[in-house]
């Protein structure tokens, strides 16, 4: 077996799974300050001159041409932007593989359960937090709970930043591969091409001898696209999400149609969808389902809180969450049909069993799929271009959401033009990502990603649910959310926040820590895994430092930001 498989095999399934409260309560600071009409109205205006002033200001703005549209568009935009961040490479290369490994069609049972007990509830929680406080995560947690709690928000922001540093590099590879598609440059051995010719993979984690200029060029394209998507804040995102949601959907449909009409497709689909109900007795399958939902919906990160601060008056938090979850879930299932039907075809053309060609993660996209493309009977180049265009649009949508989350959080703290701030964040992230563009880059990417997914995101999600559930009070947030929703959530939501989420995330964390110590990840030198652990420890510490440095910061005027 080549180095290839050892390295990235684990990539797709790499996730199994204070201070005293602020003396100013959040109601007077978090919401009434904001142009939140119904909230202001419901509290009796007479005794609140400040609220009256706000209401006037808000009402008059509502009457301005274009402003009303901003609020209307904002809701649709919210759904699309969150969908854009949720649908990503994970839907294409992670879900189908995880489902295949964990009971095939039967995996849908734990998956849907996880969707309704973790995915949707956390989505509602994060939307509620962002909507109520109209702040990015650090300030949001401070406003809701007191200044010490901004640590959770800072951790989320740092995790988002860290992820985009390597996620963008995968987009960079996809740009390069889009170019390679024109000549089917990977030839007859896509694996050797990917690792040796393209990445020029070095001998080990610490043997780094230089930058890969091809990857660098791809990364520059990726970052230009990311920057253009967000440099005007929500205004530009609003336009770009049409591209990063609708284009991949159309392309997935094309690949489904192409896939199922190929010989061998049904065999492939049988591997993907045949239910193996006995798998449901394996607790690992359940952890995998919860892990996948968590990863796929991009929760436990700054993204959703940061986006929901821009929600308009008619936000309908619950319906949004359900819609987003369903859209993401369907994208995954459908992408799986595209992937497995073509894997069936690949097995058919090579005269082997489907199990021998199944891969997930980076290998699926950059080794297996190129082989599929070369084997296509008509217009392989065109399908190559379309496939990598699909990866790029899926990847960019998630990548710019991550940067947008960081930038929408920092605007609370830094008084700078949005385009300058966003540019600075992009440049900083680009600089960090240079490490993944070296000849050992994929190894670094694999390690950093493994520790982010197995520990950091779970930690943030756990902390979010625990503090909102127990310190702030789940029922209190639920009541708030229900006031702005046609569909109301019941007490089951409290139970999810109090019990189900902390239980599953806590369990997954404990299992991952034990596993990680007993059996260090991959075939890496000890120092590489120590680096991973250092990441898990240092990032929260940096969050603590940031929370301390900004402990007295009250946030830049929100109205000013909303009217960008
Ligand atoms: N949700 C994305 C996907 O399915 C992955 C992702 C996770 C993107 C976290 C951004 C942040 O691929």
XYZ file of C-alpha atoms and ligand atoms in Angstrom:
576
model
C 0.000 0.000 0.000
C 1.357 3.403 -0.840
C 1.988 6.213 1.597
C -1.034 7.778 0.115
C -3.596 5.624 1.775
C -1.990 5.686 5.181
C -1.890 9.418 5.249
C -5.319 10.352 4.321
C -7.357 7.315 5.090
C -8.379 8.696 8.377
C -9.105 12.165 7.081
C -12.752 11.684 6.250
C -13.763 9.938 9.406
C -11.398 11.956 11.495
C -14.177 12.936 13.807
C -15.974 10.431 15.940
C -17.498 11.457 17.038
C -15.870 32.505 35.481
C -16.567 35.473 35.991
C -19.661 36.670 37.747
C -22.416 37.690 35.361
C -22.103 41.106 33.882
C -23.798 43.602 36.171
C -25.773 44.966 33.221
C -28.180 42.291 32.333
C -28.340 41.231 28.775
C -31.876 42.469 28.263
C -30.893 46.052 28.640
C -27.702 45.726 26.647
C -28.072 42.849 24.326
C -31.382 43.549 22.768
C -33.072 46.789 23.646
C -30.073 48.638 22.305
C -30.715 47.039 18.990
C -33.345 47.865 16.429
C -35.473 44.952 17.439
C -38.983 46.219 16.974
C -41.152 43.573 18.523
C -38.922 43.235 21.520
C -39.019 46.936 22.153
C -42.782 47.028 21.746
C -43.410 44.139 24.053
C -41.734 45.836 26.967
C -43.764 48.981 27.338
C -42.238 52.059 25.921
C -43.378 54.637 28.379
C -40.802 53.916 31.000
C -37.978 53.645 28.523
C -36.948 56.810 26.804
C -33.952 55.031 25.312
C -36.162 52.404 23.752
C -38.483 55.040 22.376
C -35.581 56.776 20.710
C -34.406 53.501 19.259
C -37.844 52.686 17.977
C -38.150 56.017 16.222
C -34.778 55.609 14.674
C -35.612 52.098 13.594
C -39.057 52.929 12.267
C -37.784 55.794 10.247
C -35.095 53.615 8.789
C -37.665 50.999 7.937
C -39.420 53.555 5.819
C -36.384 54.440 3.812
C -36.393 52.850 0.404
C -34.144 49.837 0.314
C -33.979 49.372 4.031
C -37.051 47.234 4.231
C -35.635 45.146 1.432
C -32.494 44.722 3.453
C -34.434 43.046 6.190
C -36.409 40.893 3.829
C -33.345 39.862 1.936
C -31.570 39.245 5.170
C -33.742 36.304 6.061
C -33.386 34.615 2.739
C -29.756 35.492 2.826
C -29.391 33.971 6.231
C -30.749 30.652 5.058
C -28.600 30.656 1.956
C -25.440 31.730 3.736
C -25.793 29.107 6.414
C -26.559 26.486 3.781
C -23.507 27.700 1.888
C -21.310 27.229 4.932
C -22.882 23.890 5.744
C -22.677 22.260 2.363
C -19.045 21.685 1.720
C -16.484 19.080 0.965
C -17.867 17.071 3.855
C -21.149 16.419 2.073
C -19.331 14.994 -0.878
C -16.405 13.121 0.540
C -17.276 12.553 4.146
C -20.967 11.708 4.434
C -21.096 8.992 1.755
C -18.029 7.309 3.193
C -19.174 7.507 6.795
C -22.597 6.159 5.794
C -21.016 3.319 3.835
C -18.824 2.369 6.780
C -21.559 2.641 9.361
C -24.504 0.611 8.216
C -25.213 1.959 4.728
C -28.880 2.836 4.412
C -29.425 2.042 8.082
C -27.069 4.898 8.946
C -29.894 7.258 8.132
C -31.596 6.320 11.375
C -28.865 7.538 13.738
C -28.105 10.353 11.326
C -31.629 11.748 11.325
C -31.878 11.306 15.064
C -28.652 13.229 15.449
C -29.988 15.870 13.113
C -33.045 16.431 15.281
C -31.390 16.134 18.673
C -28.114 17.935 18.049
C -27.997 19.570 14.629
C -31.258 21.493 14.707
C -31.175 22.328 18.434
C -27.642 23.726 18.261
C -28.491 25.614 15.120
C -31.451 27.161 16.934
C -29.250 27.911 19.922
C -26.562 29.605 17.871
C -29.092 31.566 15.832
C -30.833 32.644 19.027
C -27.584 33.798 20.592
C -26.545 35.808 17.539
C -30.002 37.235 16.973
C -30.560 38.210 20.558
C -27.218 39.875 21.102
C -26.635 41.114 17.563
C -22.970 40.446 18.140
C -20.221 38.170 16.999
C -19.592 35.196 19.317
C -17.130 36.730 21.809
C -19.290 39.741 22.535
C -22.438 37.617 22.322
C -21.372 35.350 25.162
C -20.215 38.320 27.163
C -23.555 40.057 26.725
C -25.565 36.998 27.590
C -23.561 35.654 30.455
C -20.853 37.973 31.667
C -17.410 38.826 30.527
C -15.576 35.620 31.394
C -17.796 33.721 28.999
C -16.477 35.548 25.975
C -13.768 32.889 26.109
C -16.137 30.495 24.367
C -16.725 32.970 21.572
C -13.029 33.635 21.165
C -12.342 29.922 21.010
C -14.962 29.584 18.272
C -13.398 32.425 16.304
C -9.936 30.947 16.610
C -11.186 27.545 15.504
C -12.821 29.125 12.463
C -9.572 30.888 11.632
C -7.553 27.718 12.009
C -9.876 25.710 9.813
C -9.876 28.188 6.978
C -6.087 28.143 6.862
C -6.134 24.566 5.584
C -9.587 24.371 4.038
C -8.427 27.036 1.606
C -5.501 24.856 0.587
C -7.856 22.075 -0.448
C -9.656 24.646 -2.571
C -6.241 25.571 -3.986
C -5.581 21.960 -5.005
C -9.001 21.899 -6.632
C -8.106 24.931 -8.724
C -4.962 23.173 -9.885
C -6.890 20.027 -10.659
C -9.437 21.978 -12.612
C -6.529 22.989 -14.824
C -5.205 19.415 -14.966
C -8.605 18.209 -16.137
C -8.137 19.761 -19.542
C -5.365 17.307 -20.313
C -6.301 14.589 -17.809
C -2.788 15.222 -16.537
C -2.933 12.505 -13.855
C -2.638 9.866 -16.552
C -3.001 6.252 -15.618
C -1.753 6.513 -12.026
C -3.631 9.297 -10.256
C -2.184 8.316 -6.889
C 1.435 8.706 -7.957
C 0.484 11.889 -9.755
C -1.161 13.399 -6.688
C 1.480 12.561 -4.104
C 4.664 12.550 -6.134
C 4.212 14.772 -9.142
C 1.769 17.319 -7.829
C 2.397 17.600 -4.090
C 5.959 16.291 -4.271
C 5.409 14.886 -0.843
C 8.537 14.849 1.299
C 9.795 11.947 3.422
C 8.343 13.057 6.663
C 6.461 15.511 8.751
C 9.433 17.691 9.548
C 11.273 17.434 6.289
C 10.217 20.608 4.599
C 12.232 21.953 1.753
C 10.127 24.538 0.038
C 6.870 25.914 -1.213
C 4.874 24.256 -3.948
C 4.355 27.001 -6.484
C 1.424 25.287 -8.166
C -0.391 25.106 -4.875
C 0.608 28.667 -4.095
C -0.925 29.825 -7.371
C -4.137 27.916 -6.614
C -4.205 29.395 -3.140
C -3.907 32.914 -4.487
C -6.952 32.292 -6.675
C -8.811 30.792 -3.735
C -8.044 33.739 -1.494
C -9.007 36.283 -4.112
C -12.357 34.585 -4.442
C -12.787 34.361 -0.688
C -11.922 38.016 -0.276
C -14.236 39.188 -3.037
C -17.039 37.183 -1.462
C -16.881 39.023 1.821
C -14.996 42.277 1.572
C -18.206 44.248 1.901
C -19.496 42.090 4.730
C -22.959 40.620 4.362
C -23.601 42.694 1.276
C -21.155 40.744 -0.866
C -21.887 37.416 0.790
C -25.488 37.832 -0.198
C -24.545 37.796 -3.857
C -21.910 35.115 -3.698
C -24.039 32.512 -1.935
C -26.097 32.087 -5.060
C -22.967 30.829 -6.723
C -21.762 28.702 -3.843
C -25.129 27.053 -3.211
C -26.887 26.820 -6.531
C -23.874 25.901 -8.668
C -22.815 22.911 -6.549
C -26.421 21.735 -6.389
C -26.713 21.843 -10.164
C -23.392 20.084 -10.543
C -24.354 17.371 -8.065
C -27.518 16.778 -10.083
C -25.427 16.477 -13.249
C -23.133 13.977 -11.547
C -26.061 11.963 -10.228
C -27.547 11.757 -13.723
C -24.179 10.913 -15.236
C -23.415 8.402 -12.484
C -26.605 6.372 -12.481
C -26.545 5.943 -16.238
C -23.127 4.249 -16.152
C -22.693 0.480 -16.063
C -21.991 -0.824 -12.574
C -23.760 2.141 -10.975
C -26.372 0.003 -9.265
C -23.703 -2.113 -7.645
C -22.096 0.979 -6.252
C -25.403 2.263 -4.935
C -26.116 -1.081 -3.341
C -22.939 -0.704 -1.283
C -23.958 2.784 -0.272
C -27.600 2.227 0.534
C -28.206 -1.397 1.526
C -29.169 -1.145 5.163
C -27.241 -3.144 7.679
C -29.412 -2.802 10.743
C -27.119 -4.760 12.999
C -24.638 -1.878 12.719
C -27.033 0.160 14.849
C -26.023 -1.913 17.858
C -22.512 -0.551 17.586
C -22.105 2.618 19.680
C -19.358 3.742 17.284
C -21.993 4.135 14.593
C -23.960 6.531 16.767
C -20.919 8.584 17.614
C -20.095 8.729 13.899
C -23.606 9.985 13.139
C -23.405 12.731 15.750
C -19.917 13.651 14.589
C -21.038 13.866 10.989
C -24.063 16.049 11.750
C -21.920 18.327 13.825
C -19.263 18.664 11.156
C -21.619 18.964 8.264
C -23.725 21.732 9.704
C -20.679 23.800 10.627
C -21.897 24.170 14.184
C -19.699 24.688 17.215
C -18.029 27.498 15.389
C -18.445 31.197 15.085
C -20.250 31.033 11.758
C -23.912 30.810 12.645
C -23.776 33.220 15.563
C -21.941 35.719 13.397
C -24.444 35.448 10.561
C -27.555 35.619 12.682
C -26.663 39.033 14.033
C -27.853 40.383 10.694
C -31.229 38.685 10.772
C -34.085 41.035 10.178
C -37.373 41.484 11.914
C -39.159 38.424 10.560
C -36.550 35.890 11.284
C -38.431 32.711 12.066
C -35.507 31.040 13.721
C -36.978 27.555 14.033
C -38.208 27.215 10.481
C -34.833 28.434 9.231
C -33.019 25.819 11.246
C -35.201 22.990 10.025
C -34.888 24.110 6.445
C -31.117 24.428 6.658
C -30.770 21.013 8.258
C -32.922 19.358 5.628
C -31.103 21.101 2.788
C -27.766 19.982 4.147
C -28.955 16.441 4.732
C -30.384 16.102 1.235
C -27.219 17.479 -0.266
C -25.272 14.773 1.538
C -27.535 11.922 0.540
C -27.639 13.099 -3.026
C -23.890 13.638 -3.217
C -23.534 10.078 -1.993
C -25.560 8.872 -4.951
C -23.251 10.777 -7.289
C -20.172 9.357 -5.591
C -21.221 5.736 -5.218
C -22.745 5.350 -8.628
C -19.458 6.404 -10.195
C -17.481 4.239 -7.784
C -19.621 1.355 -8.991
C -18.638 2.239 -12.515
C -14.950 2.425 -11.616
C -15.120 -1.016 -10.002
C -16.922 -2.282 -13.078
C -14.296 -0.974 -15.494
C -11.468 -2.448 -13.408
C -13.269 -5.706 -12.816
C -12.918 -5.408 -9.037
C -15.373 -5.217 -6.177
C -16.704 -1.855 -5.078
C -15.052 -2.233 -1.660
C -11.692 -2.023 -3.353
C -12.287 1.387 -4.833
C -14.206 3.030 -2.022
C -12.394 5.945 -0.471
C -13.367 9.018 1.439
C -11.709 12.346 1.994
C -8.848 13.788 0.039
C -8.149 10.468 -1.669
C -11.665 10.275 -3.043
C -11.392 13.702 -4.606
C -7.829 13.729 -5.848
C -7.040 10.093 -6.533
C -10.165 8.026 -7.017
C -12.249 10.606 -8.813
C -9.574 11.468 -11.369
C -9.490 7.747 -12.164
C -13.274 7.805 -12.602
C -13.033 10.838 -14.844
C -10.416 9.259 -17.079
C -12.609 6.201 -17.407
C -15.694 8.109 -18.540
C -16.811 7.184 -22.029
C -17.683 10.678 -23.247
C -16.146 14.073 -22.607
C -13.988 13.119 -19.634
C -12.297 16.529 -19.677
C -15.603 18.306 -19.322
C -16.619 16.158 -16.365
C -13.217 16.761 -14.835
C -13.696 20.496 -15.047
C -17.228 20.224 -13.654
C -16.143 17.981 -10.810
C -13.412 20.321 -9.632
C -15.661 23.329 -10.161
C -18.055 21.570 -7.791
C -15.299 21.092 -5.205
C -14.230 24.714 -5.564
C -17.709 26.174 -5.163
C -18.487 23.863 -2.252
C -15.166 24.714 -0.633
C -15.243 28.456 -1.204
C -18.726 28.721 0.322
C -17.509 27.174 3.540
C -14.189 28.988 3.465
C -15.581 32.484 3.147
C -18.137 31.769 5.856
C -15.267 31.006 8.165
C -13.463 34.243 7.338
C -16.699 36.190 7.514
C -17.295 34.748 10.970
C -13.902 35.911 12.131
C -14.337 39.324 10.614
C -17.906 39.801 11.860
C -16.603 39.015 15.349
C -13.646 41.341 15.185
C -15.781 44.266 14.032
C -17.116 44.326 17.573
C -13.644 45.071 18.798
C -11.755 46.844 16.074
C -12.806 50.099 14.560
C -11.744 49.612 10.966
C -13.347 49.665 7.567
C -14.795 46.281 6.807
C -12.747 45.803 3.667
C -9.514 46.593 5.484
C -10.272 44.297 8.377
C -11.315 41.462 6.099
C -8.219 41.959 3.977
C -6.020 41.787 7.047
C -7.673 38.549 8.165
C -7.288 37.024 4.710
C -3.617 37.945 4.582
C -2.996 36.556 8.046
C -4.773 33.304 7.196
C -2.939 33.065 3.915
C 0.372 33.510 5.711
C -0.440 30.708 8.149
C -1.589 28.477 5.333
C 1.834 28.636 3.668
C 2.852 25.724 5.861
C 0.287 23.524 4.109
C 1.692 24.537 0.746
C 5.084 23.004 1.427
C 6.132 19.514 0.447
C 5.073 18.205 3.867
C 1.917 20.310 3.741
C -0.609 17.511 3.431
C 0.814 15.871 6.551
C 0.447 19.074 8.527
C -3.031 19.537 7.154
C -3.971 16.045 8.223
C -2.686 16.489 11.782
C -4.172 19.940 12.345
C -7.512 18.871 10.903
C -7.601 15.723 13.000
C -7.143 17.615 16.249
C -9.546 20.396 15.308
C -12.285 17.933 14.490
C -11.746 15.454 17.255
C -11.269 17.892 20.064
C -11.586 21.598 19.475
C -14.950 21.778 17.724
C -16.457 19.289 20.125
C -15.131 21.306 23.023
C -16.666 24.546 21.779
C -20.016 22.869 21.042
C -20.015 21.258 24.461
C -19.226 24.549 26.184
C -21.898 26.405 24.206
C -24.626 23.958 25.100
C -23.522 23.680 28.718
C -23.357 27.394 29.467
C -26.504 28.300 27.592
C -28.310 25.349 29.103
C -27.222 25.707 32.692
C -25.900 29.221 33.222
C -28.170 31.260 30.989
C -31.042 28.833 31.087
C -32.288 26.844 28.149
C -35.970 27.760 28.722
C -35.117 31.451 28.653
C -33.445 31.247 25.262
C -36.214 28.984 24.003
C -38.837 31.550 24.944
C -36.886 34.218 23.148
C -36.517 32.123 20.035
C -40.172 31.135 20.058
C -41.215 34.752 20.081
C -39.631 35.069 16.667
C -40.757 31.805 15.177
C -43.903 30.518 13.564
C -43.007 27.014 14.583
C -42.397 26.873 18.288
C -39.897 24.595 19.923
C -41.095 22.695 22.941
C -39.436 21.499 26.083
C -37.715 18.762 24.135
C -35.287 21.441 23.035
C -34.249 22.120 26.644
C -33.642 18.416 27.081
C -31.418 18.353 24.002
C -29.410 21.316 25.252
C -29.214 20.082 28.825
C -28.655 16.409 28.277
C -28.323 15.059 24.752
C -25.740 17.488 23.384
C -23.433 17.597 26.401
C -23.753 13.848 26.743
C -22.866 12.986 23.170
C -20.218 15.628 22.725
C -18.753 14.910 26.156
C -18.712 11.197 25.439
C -17.126 11.704 22.038
C -14.492 13.952 23.620
C -13.648 11.445 26.325
C -13.456 8.586 23.860
C -11.268 10.640 21.554
C -8.892 11.621 24.329
C -8.539 8.025 25.483
C -8.114 6.777 21.932
C -5.711 9.532 21.060
C -3.470 8.716 24.008
C -3.667 4.943 23.683
C -3.186 4.940 19.965
C -1.640 8.137 18.608
C -3.082 9.258 15.326
C -1.625 8.039 12.045
C 1.907 6.960 11.319
C 3.385 10.208 12.423
C 6.387 10.848 14.626
C 5.516 11.534 18.229
C 6.387 15.195 17.812
C 3.701 15.605 15.152
C 1.041 14.295 17.487
C 2.419 16.433 20.282
C 1.950 19.391 17.981
C -1.670 18.345 17.599
C -2.138 18.166 21.348
C -0.414 21.513 21.723
C -2.974 22.925 19.302
C -5.771 21.613 21.511
C -4.266 23.197 24.626
C -2.865 26.437 23.227
C -5.927 27.568 21.285
C -8.195 27.734 24.343
C -5.404 29.497 26.224
C -5.172 32.133 23.519
C -8.947 32.488 23.816
C -8.527 33.120 27.536
C -5.895 35.765 26.855
C -8.122 37.516 24.315
C -11.060 37.416 26.693
C -8.848 38.969 29.343
C -7.422 41.653 27.089
C -10.883 42.692 25.923
C -12.616 42.152 29.239
C -13.883 45.703 29.471
C -14.674 46.205 25.831
C -18.331 46.933 25.235
C -18.415 46.599 21.477
C -18.467 49.010 18.605
C -21.884 50.539 17.877
C -24.054 47.889 16.323
C -26.268 50.176 14.283
C -23.206 51.377 12.557
C -22.338 47.862 11.494
C -25.805 46.815 10.532
C -26.067 49.674 8.126
C -22.892 48.776 6.296
N -19.679 21.871 6.894
C -18.584 21.752 6.010
C -18.719 20.520 5.164
O -19.641 19.772 5.259
C -17.290 21.632 6.699
C -16.962 22.784 7.515
C -16.825 22.609 8.852
C -16.828 24.007 6.953
C -16.573 23.675 9.624
C -16.583 25.079 7.725
C -16.454 24.911 9.046
O -17.844 20.274 4.387
